mmCIF file of C-alpha atoms in Angstrom:
data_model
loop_
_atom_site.group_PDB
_atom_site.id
_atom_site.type_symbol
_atom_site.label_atom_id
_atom_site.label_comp_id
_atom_site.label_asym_id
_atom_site.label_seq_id
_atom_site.Cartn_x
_atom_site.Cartn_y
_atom_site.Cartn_z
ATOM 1 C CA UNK A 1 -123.651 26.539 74.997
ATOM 2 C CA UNK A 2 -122.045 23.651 74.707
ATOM 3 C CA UNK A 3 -123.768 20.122 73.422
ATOM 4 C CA UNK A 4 -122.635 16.796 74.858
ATOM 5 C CA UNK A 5 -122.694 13.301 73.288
ATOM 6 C CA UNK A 6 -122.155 10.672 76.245
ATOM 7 C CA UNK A 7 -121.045 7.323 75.611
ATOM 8 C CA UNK A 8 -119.445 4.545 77.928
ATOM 9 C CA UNK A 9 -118.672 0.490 77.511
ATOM 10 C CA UNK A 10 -118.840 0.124 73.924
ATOM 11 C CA UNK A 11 -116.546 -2.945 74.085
ATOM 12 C CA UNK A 12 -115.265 -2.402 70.724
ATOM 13 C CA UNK A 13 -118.409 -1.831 69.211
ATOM 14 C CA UNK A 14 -119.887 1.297 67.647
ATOM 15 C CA UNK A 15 -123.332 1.349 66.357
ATOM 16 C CA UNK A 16 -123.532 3.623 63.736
ATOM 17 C CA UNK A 17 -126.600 5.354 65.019
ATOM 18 C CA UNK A 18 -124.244 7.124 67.325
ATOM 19 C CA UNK A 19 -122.755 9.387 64.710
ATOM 20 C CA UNK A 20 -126.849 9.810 63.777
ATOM 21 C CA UNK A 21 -127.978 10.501 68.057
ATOM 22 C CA UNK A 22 -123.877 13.084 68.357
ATOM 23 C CA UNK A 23 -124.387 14.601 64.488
ATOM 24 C CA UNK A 24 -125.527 17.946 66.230
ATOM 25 C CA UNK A 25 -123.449 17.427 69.586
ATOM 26 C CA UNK A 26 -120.147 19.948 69.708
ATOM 27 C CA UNK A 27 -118.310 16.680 72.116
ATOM 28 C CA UNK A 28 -118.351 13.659 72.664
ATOM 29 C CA UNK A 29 -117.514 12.661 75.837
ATOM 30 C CA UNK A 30 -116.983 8.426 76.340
ATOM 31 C CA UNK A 31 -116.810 7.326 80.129
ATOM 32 C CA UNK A 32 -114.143 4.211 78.904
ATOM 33 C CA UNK A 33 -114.143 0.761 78.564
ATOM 34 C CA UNK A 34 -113.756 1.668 74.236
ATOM 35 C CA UNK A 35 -112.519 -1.873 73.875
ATOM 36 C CA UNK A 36 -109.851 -0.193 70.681
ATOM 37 C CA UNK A 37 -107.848 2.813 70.128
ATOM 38 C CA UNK A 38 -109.714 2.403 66.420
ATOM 39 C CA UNK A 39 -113.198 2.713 67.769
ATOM 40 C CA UNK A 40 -111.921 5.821 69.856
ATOM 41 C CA UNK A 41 -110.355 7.006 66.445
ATOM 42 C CA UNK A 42 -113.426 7.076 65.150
ATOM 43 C CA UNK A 43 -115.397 9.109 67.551
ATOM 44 C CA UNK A 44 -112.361 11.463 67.615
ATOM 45 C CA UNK A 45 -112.373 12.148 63.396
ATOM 46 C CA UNK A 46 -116.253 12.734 63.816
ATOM 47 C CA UNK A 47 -116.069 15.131 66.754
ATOM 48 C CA UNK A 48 -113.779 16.350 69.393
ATOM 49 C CA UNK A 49 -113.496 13.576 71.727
ATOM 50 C CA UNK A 50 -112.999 13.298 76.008
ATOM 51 C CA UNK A 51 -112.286 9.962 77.173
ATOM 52 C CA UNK A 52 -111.063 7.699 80.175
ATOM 53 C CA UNK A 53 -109.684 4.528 79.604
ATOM 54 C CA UNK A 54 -111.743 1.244 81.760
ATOM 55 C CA UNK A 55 -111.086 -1.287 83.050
ATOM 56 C CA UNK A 56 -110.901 -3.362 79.865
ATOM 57 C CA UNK A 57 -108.595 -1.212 77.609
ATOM 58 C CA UNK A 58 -105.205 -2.160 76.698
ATOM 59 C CA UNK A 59 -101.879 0.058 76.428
ATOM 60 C CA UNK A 60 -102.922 1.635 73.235
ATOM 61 C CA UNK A 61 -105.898 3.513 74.840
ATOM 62 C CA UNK A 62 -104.200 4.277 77.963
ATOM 63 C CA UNK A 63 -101.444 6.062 76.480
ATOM 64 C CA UNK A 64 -103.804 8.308 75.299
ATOM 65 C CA UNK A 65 -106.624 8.722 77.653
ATOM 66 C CA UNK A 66 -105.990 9.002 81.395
ATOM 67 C CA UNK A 67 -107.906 6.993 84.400
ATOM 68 C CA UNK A 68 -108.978 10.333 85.981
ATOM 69 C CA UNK A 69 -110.052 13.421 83.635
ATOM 70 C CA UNK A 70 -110.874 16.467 85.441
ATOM 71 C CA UNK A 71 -111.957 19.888 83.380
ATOM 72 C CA UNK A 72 -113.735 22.557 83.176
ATOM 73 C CA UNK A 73 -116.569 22.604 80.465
ATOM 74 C CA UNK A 74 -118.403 26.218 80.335
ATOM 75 C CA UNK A 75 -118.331 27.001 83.982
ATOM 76 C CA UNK A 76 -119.009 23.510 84.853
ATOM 77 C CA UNK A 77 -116.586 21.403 86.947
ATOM 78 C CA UNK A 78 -116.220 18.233 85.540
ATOM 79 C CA UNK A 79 -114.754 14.892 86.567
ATOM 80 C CA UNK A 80 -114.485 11.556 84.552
ATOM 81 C CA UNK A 81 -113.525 8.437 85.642
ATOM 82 C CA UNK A 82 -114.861 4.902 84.085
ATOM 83 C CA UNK A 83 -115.293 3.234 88.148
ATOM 84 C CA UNK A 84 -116.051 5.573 90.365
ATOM 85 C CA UNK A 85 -119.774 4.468 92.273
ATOM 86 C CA UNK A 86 -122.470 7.042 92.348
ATOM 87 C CA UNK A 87 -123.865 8.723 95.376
ATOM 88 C CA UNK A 88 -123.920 6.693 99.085
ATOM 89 C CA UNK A 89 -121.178 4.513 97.168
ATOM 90 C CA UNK A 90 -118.370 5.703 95.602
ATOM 91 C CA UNK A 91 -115.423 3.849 94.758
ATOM 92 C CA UNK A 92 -112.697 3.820 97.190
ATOM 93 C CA UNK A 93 -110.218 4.757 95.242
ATOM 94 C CA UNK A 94 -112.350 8.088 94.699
ATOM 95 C CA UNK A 95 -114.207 8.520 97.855
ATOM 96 C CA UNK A 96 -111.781 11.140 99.917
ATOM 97 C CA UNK A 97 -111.080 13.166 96.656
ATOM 98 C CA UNK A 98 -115.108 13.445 95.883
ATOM 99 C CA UNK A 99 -115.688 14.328 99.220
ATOM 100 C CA UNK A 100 -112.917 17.085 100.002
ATOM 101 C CA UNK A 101 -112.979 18.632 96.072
ATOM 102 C CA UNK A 102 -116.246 17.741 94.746
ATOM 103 C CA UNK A 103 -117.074 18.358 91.138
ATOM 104 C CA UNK A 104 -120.507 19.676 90.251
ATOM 105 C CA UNK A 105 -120.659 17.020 87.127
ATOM 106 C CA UNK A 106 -119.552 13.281 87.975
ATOM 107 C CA UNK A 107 -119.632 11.032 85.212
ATOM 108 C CA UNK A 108 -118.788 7.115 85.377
ATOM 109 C CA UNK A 109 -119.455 4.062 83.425
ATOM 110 C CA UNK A 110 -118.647 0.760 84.303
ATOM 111 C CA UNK A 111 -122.003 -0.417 86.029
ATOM 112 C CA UNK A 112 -123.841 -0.673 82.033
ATOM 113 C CA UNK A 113 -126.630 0.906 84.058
ATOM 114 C CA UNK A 114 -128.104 4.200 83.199
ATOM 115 C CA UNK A 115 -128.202 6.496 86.223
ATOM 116 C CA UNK A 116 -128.534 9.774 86.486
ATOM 117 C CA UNK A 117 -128.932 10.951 89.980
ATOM 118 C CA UNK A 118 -128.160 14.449 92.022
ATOM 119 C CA UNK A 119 -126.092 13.794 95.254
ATOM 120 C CA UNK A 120 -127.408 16.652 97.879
ATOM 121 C CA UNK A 121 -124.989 16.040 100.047
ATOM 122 C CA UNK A 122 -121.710 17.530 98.051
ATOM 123 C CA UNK A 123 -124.199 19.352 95.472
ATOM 124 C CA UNK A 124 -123.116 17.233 92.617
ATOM 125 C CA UNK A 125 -124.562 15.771 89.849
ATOM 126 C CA UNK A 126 -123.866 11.883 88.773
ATOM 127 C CA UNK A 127 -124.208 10.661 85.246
ATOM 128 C CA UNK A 128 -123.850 6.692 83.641
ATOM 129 C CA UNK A 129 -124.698 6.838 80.604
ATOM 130 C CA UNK A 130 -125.122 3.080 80.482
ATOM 131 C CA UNK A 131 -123.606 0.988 77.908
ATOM 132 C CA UNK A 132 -124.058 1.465 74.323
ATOM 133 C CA UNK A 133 -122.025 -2.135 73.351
ATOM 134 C CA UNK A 134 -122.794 -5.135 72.703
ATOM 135 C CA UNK A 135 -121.065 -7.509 75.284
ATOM 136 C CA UNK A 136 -122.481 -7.421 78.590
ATOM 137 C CA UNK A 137 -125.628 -8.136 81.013
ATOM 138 C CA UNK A 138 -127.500 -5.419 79.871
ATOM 139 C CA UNK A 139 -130.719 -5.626 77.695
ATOM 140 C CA UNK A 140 -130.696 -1.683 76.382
ATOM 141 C CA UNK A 141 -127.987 -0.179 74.886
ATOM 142 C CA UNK A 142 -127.994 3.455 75.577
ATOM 143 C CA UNK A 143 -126.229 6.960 75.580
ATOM 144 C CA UNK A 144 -127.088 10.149 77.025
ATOM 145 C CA UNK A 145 -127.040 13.736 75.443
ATOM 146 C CA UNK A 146 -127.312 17.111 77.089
ATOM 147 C CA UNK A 147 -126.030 20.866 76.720
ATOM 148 C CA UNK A 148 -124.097 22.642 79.320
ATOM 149 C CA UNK A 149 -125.076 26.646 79.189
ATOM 150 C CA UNK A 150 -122.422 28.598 81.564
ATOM 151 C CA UNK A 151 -122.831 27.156 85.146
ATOM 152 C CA UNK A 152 -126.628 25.212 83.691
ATOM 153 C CA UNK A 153 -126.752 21.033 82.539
ATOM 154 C CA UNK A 154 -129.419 21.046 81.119
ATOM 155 C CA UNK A 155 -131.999 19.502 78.511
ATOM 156 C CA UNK A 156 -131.238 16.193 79.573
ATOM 157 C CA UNK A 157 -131.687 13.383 76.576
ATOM 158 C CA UNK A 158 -131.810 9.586 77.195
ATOM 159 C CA UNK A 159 -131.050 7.341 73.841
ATOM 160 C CA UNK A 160 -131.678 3.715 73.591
ATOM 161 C CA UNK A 161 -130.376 1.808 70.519
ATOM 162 C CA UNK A 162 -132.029 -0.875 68.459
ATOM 163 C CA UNK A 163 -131.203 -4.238 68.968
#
């Protein structure tokens, strides 16, 4: 079994709380927009880190983490990307690669709305975990946690930070 930490537009800002919510996660997987290459340094020293780089990072973070991440987690198909819609509206730039070789795990950020939703038509399921930064439009900052057990995401854990 593997436990996730899932984190997305922290705009350069890391509550500390997250290394409290990801102490017992085994990754932490962050959906991009970091806003630094520090702030992803950090999540990387605490635990093994996945990332995208958004819309908003510079050079420095996307030398090191890639637009698209694609992988296999357990015997879980998983694809990362920080835009990429959710179900009936996918990004464009996604939307024939989805469709032809879909993942069973999509995860995006971008929106800074929480959605988790199952798309029935390519058997896939869609996570956002939000935004767990400061700048933005959104009122609750939030991350999500699960575990992935062999071909099973499961036990499904929604955070919301203070403030």
């Amino acid at each position: 079994m593997t436990r996730i930490g899932l984190i997305s537009d922290t705009h350069s800002y890391l509550d500390d709380a997250v290394f409290k919510h990801f102490e017992n996660c085994d990754e932490i997987w962050h959906a991009g927009d970091f806003g630094t290459i520090e702030l992803a340094d950090k999540l990387a020293a605490f635990k093994p880190l996945k990332g995208v780089y958004g819309n908003i990072d510079d050079k420095d973070v996307r030398i090191v983490y890639p637009e698209h991440l694609r992988f296999k987690c357990e015997n879980v198909d998983v694809w990362m990307t920080h835009i990429g819609g959710y179900p009936g509206r996918y990004s464009q730039n996604i939307k024939t690669e989805i469709y032809s070789n879909p993942p069973q795990l999509f995860i995006t950020g971008h929106s800074h709305i929480l959605k988790v939703m199952f798309d029935k038509k390519i058997n896939c399921l869609h996570m956002n975990p939000g935004a767990a930064g400061k700048q933005g439009w959104h009122k609750v900052r939030t991350l999500l946690r699960f575990n992935i057990d062999g071909a099973k995401i499961q036990d499904l854990q929604i955070i919301e930070l203070a403030g």
